[in-house]
Coordinates of C-alpha atoms and ligand atoms in Angstrom, one line a residue:
X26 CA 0.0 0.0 0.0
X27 CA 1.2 3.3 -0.5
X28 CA 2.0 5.8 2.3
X29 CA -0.5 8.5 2.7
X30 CA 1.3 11.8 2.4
X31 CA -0.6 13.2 5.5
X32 CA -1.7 11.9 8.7
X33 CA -4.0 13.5 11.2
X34 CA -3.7 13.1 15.1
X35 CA -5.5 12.9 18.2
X36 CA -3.7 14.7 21.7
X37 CA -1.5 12.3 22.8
X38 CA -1.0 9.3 20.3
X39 CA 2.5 7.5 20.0
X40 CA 3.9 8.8 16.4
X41 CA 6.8 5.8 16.9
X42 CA 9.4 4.2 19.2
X43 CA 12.6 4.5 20.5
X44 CA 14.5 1.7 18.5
X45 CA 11.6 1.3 15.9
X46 CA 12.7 0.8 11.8
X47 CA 12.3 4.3 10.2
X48 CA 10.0 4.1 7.0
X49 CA 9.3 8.3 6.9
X50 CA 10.3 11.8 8.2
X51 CA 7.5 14.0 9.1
X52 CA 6.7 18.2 8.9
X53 CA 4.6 19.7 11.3
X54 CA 1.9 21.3 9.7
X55 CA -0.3 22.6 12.7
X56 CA 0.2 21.1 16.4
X57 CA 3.3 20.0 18.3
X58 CA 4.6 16.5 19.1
X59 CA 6.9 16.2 22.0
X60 CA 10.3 13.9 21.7
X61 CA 11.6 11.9 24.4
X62 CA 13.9 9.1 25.1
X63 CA 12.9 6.1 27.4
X64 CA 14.8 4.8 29.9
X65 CA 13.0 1.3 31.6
X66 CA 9.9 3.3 32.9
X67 CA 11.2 6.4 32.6
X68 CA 10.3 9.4 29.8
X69 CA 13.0 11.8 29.1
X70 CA 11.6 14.9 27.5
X71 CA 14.4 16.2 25.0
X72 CA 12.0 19.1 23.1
X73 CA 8.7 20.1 21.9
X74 CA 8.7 20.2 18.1
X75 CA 5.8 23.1 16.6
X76 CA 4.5 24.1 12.9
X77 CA 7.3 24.0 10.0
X78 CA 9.4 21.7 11.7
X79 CA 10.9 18.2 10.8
X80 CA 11.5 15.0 12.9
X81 CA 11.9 11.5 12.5
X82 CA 14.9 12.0 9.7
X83 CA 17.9 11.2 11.6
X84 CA 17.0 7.0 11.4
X85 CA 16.1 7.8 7.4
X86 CA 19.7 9.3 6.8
X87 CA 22.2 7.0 8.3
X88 CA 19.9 4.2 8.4
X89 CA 19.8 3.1 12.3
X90 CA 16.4 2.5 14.2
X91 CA 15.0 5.8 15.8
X92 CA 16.9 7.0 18.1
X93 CA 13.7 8.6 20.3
X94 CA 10.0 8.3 20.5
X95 CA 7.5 10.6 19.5
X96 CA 4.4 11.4 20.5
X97 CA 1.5 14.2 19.7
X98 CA 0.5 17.3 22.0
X99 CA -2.3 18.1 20.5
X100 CA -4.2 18.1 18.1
X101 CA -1.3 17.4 14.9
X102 CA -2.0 17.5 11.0
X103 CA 1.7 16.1 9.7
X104 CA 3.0 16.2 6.0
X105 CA 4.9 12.9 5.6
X106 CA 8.2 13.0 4.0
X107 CA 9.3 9.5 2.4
X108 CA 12.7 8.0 2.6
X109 CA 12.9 8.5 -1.4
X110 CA 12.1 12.2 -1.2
X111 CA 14.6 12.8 1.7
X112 CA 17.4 10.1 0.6
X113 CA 17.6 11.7 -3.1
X114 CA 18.0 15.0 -2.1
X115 CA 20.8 14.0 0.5
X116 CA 22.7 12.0 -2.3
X117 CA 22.1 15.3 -4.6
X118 CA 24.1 17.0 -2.0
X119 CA 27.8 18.0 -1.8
X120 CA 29.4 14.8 -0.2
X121 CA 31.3 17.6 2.0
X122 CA 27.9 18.7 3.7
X123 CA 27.0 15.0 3.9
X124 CA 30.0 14.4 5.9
X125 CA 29.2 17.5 8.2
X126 CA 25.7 16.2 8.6
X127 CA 27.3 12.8 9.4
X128 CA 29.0 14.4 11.7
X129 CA 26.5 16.2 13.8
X130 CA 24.5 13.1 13.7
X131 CA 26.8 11.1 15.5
X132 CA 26.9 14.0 17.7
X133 CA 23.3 13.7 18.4
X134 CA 23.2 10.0 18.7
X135 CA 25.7 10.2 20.9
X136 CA 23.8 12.8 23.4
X137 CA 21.1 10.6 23.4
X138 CA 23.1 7.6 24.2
X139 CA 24.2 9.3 27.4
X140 CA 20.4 10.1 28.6
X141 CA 19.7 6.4 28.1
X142 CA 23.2 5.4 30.3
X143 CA 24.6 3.6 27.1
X144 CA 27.2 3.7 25.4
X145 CA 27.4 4.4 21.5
X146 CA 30.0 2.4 19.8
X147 CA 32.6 5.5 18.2
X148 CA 30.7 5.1 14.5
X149 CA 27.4 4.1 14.1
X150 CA 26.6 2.0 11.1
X151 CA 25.2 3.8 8.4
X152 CA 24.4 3.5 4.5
X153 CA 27.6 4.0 2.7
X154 CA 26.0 4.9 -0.3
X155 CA 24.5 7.9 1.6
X156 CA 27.4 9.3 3.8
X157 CA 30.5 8.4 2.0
X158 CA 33.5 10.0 4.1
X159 CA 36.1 9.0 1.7
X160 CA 34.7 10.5 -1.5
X161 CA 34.0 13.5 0.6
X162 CA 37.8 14.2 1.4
X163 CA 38.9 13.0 -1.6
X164 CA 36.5 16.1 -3.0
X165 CA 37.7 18.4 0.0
X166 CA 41.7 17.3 -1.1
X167 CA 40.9 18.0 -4.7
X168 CA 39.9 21.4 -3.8
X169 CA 42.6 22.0 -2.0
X170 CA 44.6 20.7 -4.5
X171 CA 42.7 22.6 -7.3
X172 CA 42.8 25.7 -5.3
X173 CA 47.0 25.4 -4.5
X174 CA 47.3 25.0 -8.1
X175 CA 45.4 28.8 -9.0
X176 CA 47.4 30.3 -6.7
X177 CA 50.8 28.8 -8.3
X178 CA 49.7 29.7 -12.0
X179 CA 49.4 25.9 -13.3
X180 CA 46.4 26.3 -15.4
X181 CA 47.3 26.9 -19.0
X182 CA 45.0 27.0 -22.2
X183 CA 45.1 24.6 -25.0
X184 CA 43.8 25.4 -28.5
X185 CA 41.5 23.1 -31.1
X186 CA 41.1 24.7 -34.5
X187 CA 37.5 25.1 -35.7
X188 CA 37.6 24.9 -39.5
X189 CA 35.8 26.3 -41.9
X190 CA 34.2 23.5 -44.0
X191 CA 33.7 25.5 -46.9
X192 CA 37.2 27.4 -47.8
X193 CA 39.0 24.5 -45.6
X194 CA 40.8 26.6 -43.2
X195 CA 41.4 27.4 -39.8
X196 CA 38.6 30.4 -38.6
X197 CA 39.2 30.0 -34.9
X198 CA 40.1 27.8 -32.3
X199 CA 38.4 26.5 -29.1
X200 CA 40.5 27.1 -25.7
X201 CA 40.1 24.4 -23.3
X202 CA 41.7 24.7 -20.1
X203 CA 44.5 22.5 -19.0
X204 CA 46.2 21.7 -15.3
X205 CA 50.4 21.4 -15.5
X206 CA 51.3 19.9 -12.6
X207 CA 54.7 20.7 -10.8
X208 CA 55.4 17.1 -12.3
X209 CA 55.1 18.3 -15.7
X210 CA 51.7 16.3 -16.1
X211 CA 49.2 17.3 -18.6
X212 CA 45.7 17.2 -16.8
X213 CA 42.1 17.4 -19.0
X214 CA 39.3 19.0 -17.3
X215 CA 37.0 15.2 -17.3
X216 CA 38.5 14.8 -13.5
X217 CA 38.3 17.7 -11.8
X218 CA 35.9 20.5 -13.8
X219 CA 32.8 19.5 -11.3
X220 CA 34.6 20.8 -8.4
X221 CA 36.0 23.8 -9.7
X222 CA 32.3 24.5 -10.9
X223 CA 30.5 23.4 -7.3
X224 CA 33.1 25.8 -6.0
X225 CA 34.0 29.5 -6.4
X226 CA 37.4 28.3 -7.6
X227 CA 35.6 28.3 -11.6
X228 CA 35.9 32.3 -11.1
X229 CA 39.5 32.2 -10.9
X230 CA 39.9 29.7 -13.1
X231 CA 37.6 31.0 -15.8
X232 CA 39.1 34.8 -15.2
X233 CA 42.7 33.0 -15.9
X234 CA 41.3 31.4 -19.5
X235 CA 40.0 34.6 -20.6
X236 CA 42.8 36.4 -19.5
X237 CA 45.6 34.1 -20.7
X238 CA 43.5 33.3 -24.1
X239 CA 42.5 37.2 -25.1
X240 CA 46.4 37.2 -24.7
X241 CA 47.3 34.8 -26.5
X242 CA 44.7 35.9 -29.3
X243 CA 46.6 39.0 -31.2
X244 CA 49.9 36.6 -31.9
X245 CA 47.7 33.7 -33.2
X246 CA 45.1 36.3 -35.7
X247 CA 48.5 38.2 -37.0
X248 CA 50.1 34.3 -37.3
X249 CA 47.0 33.2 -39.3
X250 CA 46.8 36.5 -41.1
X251 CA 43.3 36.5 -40.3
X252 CA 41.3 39.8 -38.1
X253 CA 38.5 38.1 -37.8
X254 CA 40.0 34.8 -36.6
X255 CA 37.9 33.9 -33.2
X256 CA 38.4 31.8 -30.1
X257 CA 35.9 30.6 -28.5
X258 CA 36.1 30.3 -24.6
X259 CA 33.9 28.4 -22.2
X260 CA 31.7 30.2 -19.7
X261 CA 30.1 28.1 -16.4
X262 CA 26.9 29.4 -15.9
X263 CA 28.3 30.7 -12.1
X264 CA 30.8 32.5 -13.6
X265 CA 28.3 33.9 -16.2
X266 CA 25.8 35.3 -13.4
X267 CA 28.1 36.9 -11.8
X268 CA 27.8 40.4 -11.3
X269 CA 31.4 41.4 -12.7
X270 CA 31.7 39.0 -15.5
X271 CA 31.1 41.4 -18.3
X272 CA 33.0 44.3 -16.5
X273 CA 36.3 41.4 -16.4
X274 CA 36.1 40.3 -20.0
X275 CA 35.9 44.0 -21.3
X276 CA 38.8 44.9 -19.0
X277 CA 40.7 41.8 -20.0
X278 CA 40.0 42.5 -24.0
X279 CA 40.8 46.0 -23.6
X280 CA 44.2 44.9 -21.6
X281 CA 44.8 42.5 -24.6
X282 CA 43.8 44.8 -27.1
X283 CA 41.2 42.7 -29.1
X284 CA 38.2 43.5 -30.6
X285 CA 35.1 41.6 -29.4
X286 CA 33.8 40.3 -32.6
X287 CA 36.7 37.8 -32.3
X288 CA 35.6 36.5 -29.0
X289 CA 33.1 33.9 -29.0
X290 CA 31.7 33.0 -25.3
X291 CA 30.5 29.1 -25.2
X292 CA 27.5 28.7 -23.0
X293 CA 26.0 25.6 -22.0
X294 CA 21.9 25.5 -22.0
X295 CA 22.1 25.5 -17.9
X296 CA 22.8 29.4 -17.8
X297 CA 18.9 29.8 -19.0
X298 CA 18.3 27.9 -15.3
X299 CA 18.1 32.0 -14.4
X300 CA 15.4 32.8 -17.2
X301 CA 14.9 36.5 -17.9
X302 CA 18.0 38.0 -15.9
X303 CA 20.3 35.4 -18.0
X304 CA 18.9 36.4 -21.1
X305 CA 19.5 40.3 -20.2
X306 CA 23.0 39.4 -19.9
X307 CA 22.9 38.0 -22.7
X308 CA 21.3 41.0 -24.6
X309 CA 24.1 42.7 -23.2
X310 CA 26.9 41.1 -24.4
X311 CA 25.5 40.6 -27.8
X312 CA 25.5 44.7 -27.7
X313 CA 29.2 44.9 -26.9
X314 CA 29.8 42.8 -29.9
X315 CA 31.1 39.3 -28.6
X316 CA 29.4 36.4 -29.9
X317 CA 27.8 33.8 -28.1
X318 CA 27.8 29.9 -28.9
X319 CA 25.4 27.4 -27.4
X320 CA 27.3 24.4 -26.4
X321 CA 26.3 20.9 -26.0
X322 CA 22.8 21.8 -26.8
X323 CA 20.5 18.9 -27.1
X324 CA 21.9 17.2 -23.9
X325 CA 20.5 18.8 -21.4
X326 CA 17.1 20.2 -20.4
X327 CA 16.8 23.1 -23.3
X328 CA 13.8 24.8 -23.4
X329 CA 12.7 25.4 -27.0
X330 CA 11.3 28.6 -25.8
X331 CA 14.2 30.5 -24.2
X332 CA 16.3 29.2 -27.4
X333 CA 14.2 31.5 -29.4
X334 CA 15.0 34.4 -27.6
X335 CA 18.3 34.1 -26.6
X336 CA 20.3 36.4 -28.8
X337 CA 22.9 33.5 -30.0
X338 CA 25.6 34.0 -33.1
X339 CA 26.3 29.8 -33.2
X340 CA 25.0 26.6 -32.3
X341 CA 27.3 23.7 -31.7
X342 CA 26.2 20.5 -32.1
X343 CA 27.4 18.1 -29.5
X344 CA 29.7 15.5 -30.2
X345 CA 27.1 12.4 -28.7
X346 CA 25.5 13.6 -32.2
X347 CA 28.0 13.6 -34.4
X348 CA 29.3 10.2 -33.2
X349 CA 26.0 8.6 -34.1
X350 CA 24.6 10.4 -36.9
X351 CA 26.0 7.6 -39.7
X352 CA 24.9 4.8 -37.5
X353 CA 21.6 5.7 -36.2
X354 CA 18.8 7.6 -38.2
X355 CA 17.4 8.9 -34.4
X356 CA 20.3 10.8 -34.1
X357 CA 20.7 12.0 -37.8
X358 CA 17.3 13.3 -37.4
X359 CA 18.4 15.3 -34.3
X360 CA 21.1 17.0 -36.5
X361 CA 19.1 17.6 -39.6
X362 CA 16.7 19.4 -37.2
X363 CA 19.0 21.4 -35.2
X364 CA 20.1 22.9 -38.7
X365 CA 17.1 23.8 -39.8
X366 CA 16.1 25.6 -36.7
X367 CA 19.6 27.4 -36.8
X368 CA 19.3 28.6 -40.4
X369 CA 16.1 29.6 -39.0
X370 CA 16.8 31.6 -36.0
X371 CA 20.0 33.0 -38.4
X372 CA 22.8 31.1 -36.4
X373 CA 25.8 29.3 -37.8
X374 CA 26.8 26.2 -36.6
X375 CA 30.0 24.4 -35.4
X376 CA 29.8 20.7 -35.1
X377 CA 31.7 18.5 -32.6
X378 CA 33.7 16.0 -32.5
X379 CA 34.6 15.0 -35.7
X380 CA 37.0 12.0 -36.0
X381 CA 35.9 10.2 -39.6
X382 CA 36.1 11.3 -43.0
X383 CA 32.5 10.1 -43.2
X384 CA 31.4 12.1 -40.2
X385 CA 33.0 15.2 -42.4
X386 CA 31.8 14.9 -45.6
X387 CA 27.8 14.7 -44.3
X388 CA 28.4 17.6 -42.5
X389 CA 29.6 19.3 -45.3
X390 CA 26.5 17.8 -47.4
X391 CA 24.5 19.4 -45.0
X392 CA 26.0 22.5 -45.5
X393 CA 27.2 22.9 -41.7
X394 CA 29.5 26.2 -41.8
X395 CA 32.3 24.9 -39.1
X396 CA 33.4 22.1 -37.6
X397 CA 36.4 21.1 -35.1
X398 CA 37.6 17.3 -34.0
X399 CA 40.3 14.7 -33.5
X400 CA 40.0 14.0 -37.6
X401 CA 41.8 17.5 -37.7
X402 CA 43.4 17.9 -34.9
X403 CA 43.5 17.4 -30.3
X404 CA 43.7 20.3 -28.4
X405 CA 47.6 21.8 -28.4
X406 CA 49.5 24.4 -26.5
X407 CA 49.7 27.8 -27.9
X408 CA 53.4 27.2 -29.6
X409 CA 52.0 24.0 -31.6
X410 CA 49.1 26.3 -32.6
X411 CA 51.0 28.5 -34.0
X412 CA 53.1 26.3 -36.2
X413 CA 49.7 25.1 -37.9
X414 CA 49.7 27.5 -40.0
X415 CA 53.6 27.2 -41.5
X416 CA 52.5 23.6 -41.8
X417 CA 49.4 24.5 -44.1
X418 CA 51.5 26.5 -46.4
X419 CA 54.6 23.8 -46.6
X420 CA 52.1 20.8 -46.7
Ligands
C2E503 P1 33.3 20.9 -24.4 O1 33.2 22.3 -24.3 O2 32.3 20.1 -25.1 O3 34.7 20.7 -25.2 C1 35.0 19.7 -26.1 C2 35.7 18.5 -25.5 O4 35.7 17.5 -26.5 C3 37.1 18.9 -25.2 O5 37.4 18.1 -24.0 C4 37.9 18.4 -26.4 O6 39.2 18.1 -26.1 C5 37.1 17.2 -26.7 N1 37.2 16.8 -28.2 C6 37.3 17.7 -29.2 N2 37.3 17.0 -30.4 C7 37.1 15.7 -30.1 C8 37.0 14.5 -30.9 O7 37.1 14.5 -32.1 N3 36.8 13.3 -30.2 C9 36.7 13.3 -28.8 N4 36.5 12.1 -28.2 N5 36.8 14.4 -28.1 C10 37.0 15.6 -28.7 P2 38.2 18.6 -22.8 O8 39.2 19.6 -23.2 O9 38.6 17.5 -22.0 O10 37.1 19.5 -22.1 C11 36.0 18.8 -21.5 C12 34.9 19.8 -21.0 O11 35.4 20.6 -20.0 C13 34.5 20.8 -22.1 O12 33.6 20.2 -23.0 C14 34.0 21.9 -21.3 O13 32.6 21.6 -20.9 C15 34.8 21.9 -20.1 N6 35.9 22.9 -20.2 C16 37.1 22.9 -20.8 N7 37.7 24.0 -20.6 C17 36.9 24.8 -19.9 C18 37.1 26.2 -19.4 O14 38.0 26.9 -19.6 N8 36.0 26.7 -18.7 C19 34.9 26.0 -18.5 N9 33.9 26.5 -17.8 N10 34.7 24.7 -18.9 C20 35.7 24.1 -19.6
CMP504 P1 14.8 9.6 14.3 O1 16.0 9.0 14.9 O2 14.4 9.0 12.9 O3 13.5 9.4 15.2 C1 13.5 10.1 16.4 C2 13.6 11.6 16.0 O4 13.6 12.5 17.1 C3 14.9 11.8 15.3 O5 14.9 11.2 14.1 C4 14.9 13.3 15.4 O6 14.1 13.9 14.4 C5 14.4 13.6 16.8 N1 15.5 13.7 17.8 C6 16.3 12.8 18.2 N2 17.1 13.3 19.2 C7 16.8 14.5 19.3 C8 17.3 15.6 20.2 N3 18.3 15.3 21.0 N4 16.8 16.8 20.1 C9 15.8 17.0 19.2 N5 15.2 16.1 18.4 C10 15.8 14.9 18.5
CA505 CA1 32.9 24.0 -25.5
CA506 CA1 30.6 20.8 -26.4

């Protein structure tokens, strides 16, 4: 049978035990309940819980029989929370605060150990799955690590050319950031860009990209002989929302002495998450001149609607696509359409991940304007980049 989400009370009914299996959590909605701990005959009153407040979660979270009974005042209308709805939220959490709440729920087990004259054992059992300590300090090292790393300058960025798949050349390039450790070892964003983007450390490291890219752009357009050549920089939605973001990149450009028609920001559909004062922004840059590419669209949850408005100069089609279109007509589908709403909505596109000859040569059928993959070339440093170029004209 299913639980019933809310459950009514007369003064003075037991709620549940003191060592009983916990199936729920519970929010007061009118009344108060009263929790206490039993000792042989004895009732310890530990509080009086009132409207808008929880009990009954502790045995939910780290999975140990209730650790105090609970019975009504008066008169109590409860909202019942399930293990699911609690459970998936705590798993959704930052294992940091999971080990904090682990924490402060041994605390509290602990306290009530004392009232009944036991004694806890140091660590309670709990669900792993739930309060994992060790990915939690692995997470808390990695920031560390992550953070020791900004301050000693070991963030570089690498460059991918985007082609042109019309006139064959190199248009632009796509900077992707990359960690040299002290060792000299070359580390890709896979294992480490969820923390720097949980944390406030993606502001530094997303200032340092811009910076070190917009530098980097004047060699590679004079190299390439090109003043509209672009790169195209990645933007975390925190670092987007912030409130200085556009007042950094315009200093940075102005420092570099670039003009914003060659800077493309890549934005991911998850910036739209702050509706109407996302798309200002984006208005906004659009107005200063920088372009603004929608990355990875079509794996996330895009609305169709906000796509419409937002003021976007590209569309790039996400590599999960291009690996699939020749295989799977689902998928080709999917790319046919997103070309047809960009010619629609007046965008140019830049497909991903290209690494057959086959996976090319549709594109270009289709008449796709850019495209960038392993089939051309990995991300390089900055001093490979620039050779690219020699090696066009001598090969
Ligand atoms: P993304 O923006 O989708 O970048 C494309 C990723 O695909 C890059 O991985 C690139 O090296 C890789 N790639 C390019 N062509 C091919 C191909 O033909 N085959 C395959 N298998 N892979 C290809 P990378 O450099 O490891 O970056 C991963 C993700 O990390 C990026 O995905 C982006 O979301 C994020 N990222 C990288 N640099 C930055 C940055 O400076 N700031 C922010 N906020 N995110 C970044
Ligand atoms: P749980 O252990 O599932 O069941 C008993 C509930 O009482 C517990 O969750 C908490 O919600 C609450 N509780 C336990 N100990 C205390 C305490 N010392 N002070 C206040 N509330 C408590
Ligand atoms: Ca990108
Ligand atoms: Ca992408």
């Amino acid at each position: 049978m299913a639980t019933p989400h809310k459950k009514t009370l007369a003064p003075n009914e037991i709620i549940f035990r003191q060592g009983d299996l916990g199936d729920c959590a519970y929010l007061i909605e009118s009344g108060r309940v009263a929790i206490f701990i039993e000792r042989g005959n004895e009732e310890i009153p530990l509080r009086i819980l009132g409207e808008g407040e929880v009990f009954g979660e502790m045995s939910l979270i780290d999975n140990v029989p209730r650790s105090a009974s609970c019975r009504s005042v008066d008169r109590c209308n409860l909202i019942v929370v399930t293990k699911d709805q609690l459970l998936d939220r705590i798993k959704a959490a930052d294992p940091v605060v999971r080990l904090l709440m682990k924490a402060l729920l041994e605390r509290l087990r602990g306290q009530n150990a004392i009232l009944r004259n036991e004694v806890l054992a140091p660590s309670v059992a709990s669900d792993p799955s739930v309060l994992d300590k060790k990915e939690a300090l692995q997470r808390i090292g990695l920031e560390n690590s992550l953070a020791s790393a900004l301050d000693e300058d070991e963030f570089i960025p690498y460059y991918q050319p985007i082609h042109s798949l019309k006139t064959k050349k190199i248009v632009g390039c796509e900077a992707l950031i990359r960690w040299v450790t002290k060792d000299g070892q070359i580390i890709s964003p896979a294992s480490y860009m969820d923390v720097l983007e949980d944390s406030s450390l993606i502001l530094q490291a997303g200032q340092i990209m811009i910076d070190k890219s917009l530098r980097d752009l004047p060699n590679i357009s004079s190299q390439f002989k090109n003043s509209d050549f672009f790169v195209s920089i990645n933007i975390s939605g925190r670092q987007f929302s912030h409130p200085d973001f556009l007042a950094k990149l315009d200093e940075s450009r102005n420092r570099a002495q670039v003009s914003s028609h060659q800077i493309k920001l890549e934005l991911t559909e998850r910036i739209m998450m702050d509706g109407p004062l996302a798309l200002a922004a984006l208005r906004q840059c659009r107005l200063k001149g920088y372009k603004l590419a929608l990355d990875d669209f079509g794996t996330g949850f895009s609305s169709l609607q906000y796509l419409t408005q937002m003021p976007l100069t590209d569309l790039k089609i996400d590599r999960s696509f291009t690996s699939r279109m020749n295989e799977d007509q689902r998928s080709l589908s999917i790319v046919q359409t997103l070309i047809h709403m960009a010619r629609l909505l007046g965008m140019n596109l830049i497909a991903e991940g290209i690494e057959t000859l086959d996976q090319l040569k549709l594109y270009e059928a289709m008449g796709v304007e850019m495209g960038q993959g392993y089939l051309f070339d990995k991300p390089m440093p900055i001093e490979a980049f620039l050779k690219l170029q020699s090696q066009l004209k001598t090969g």
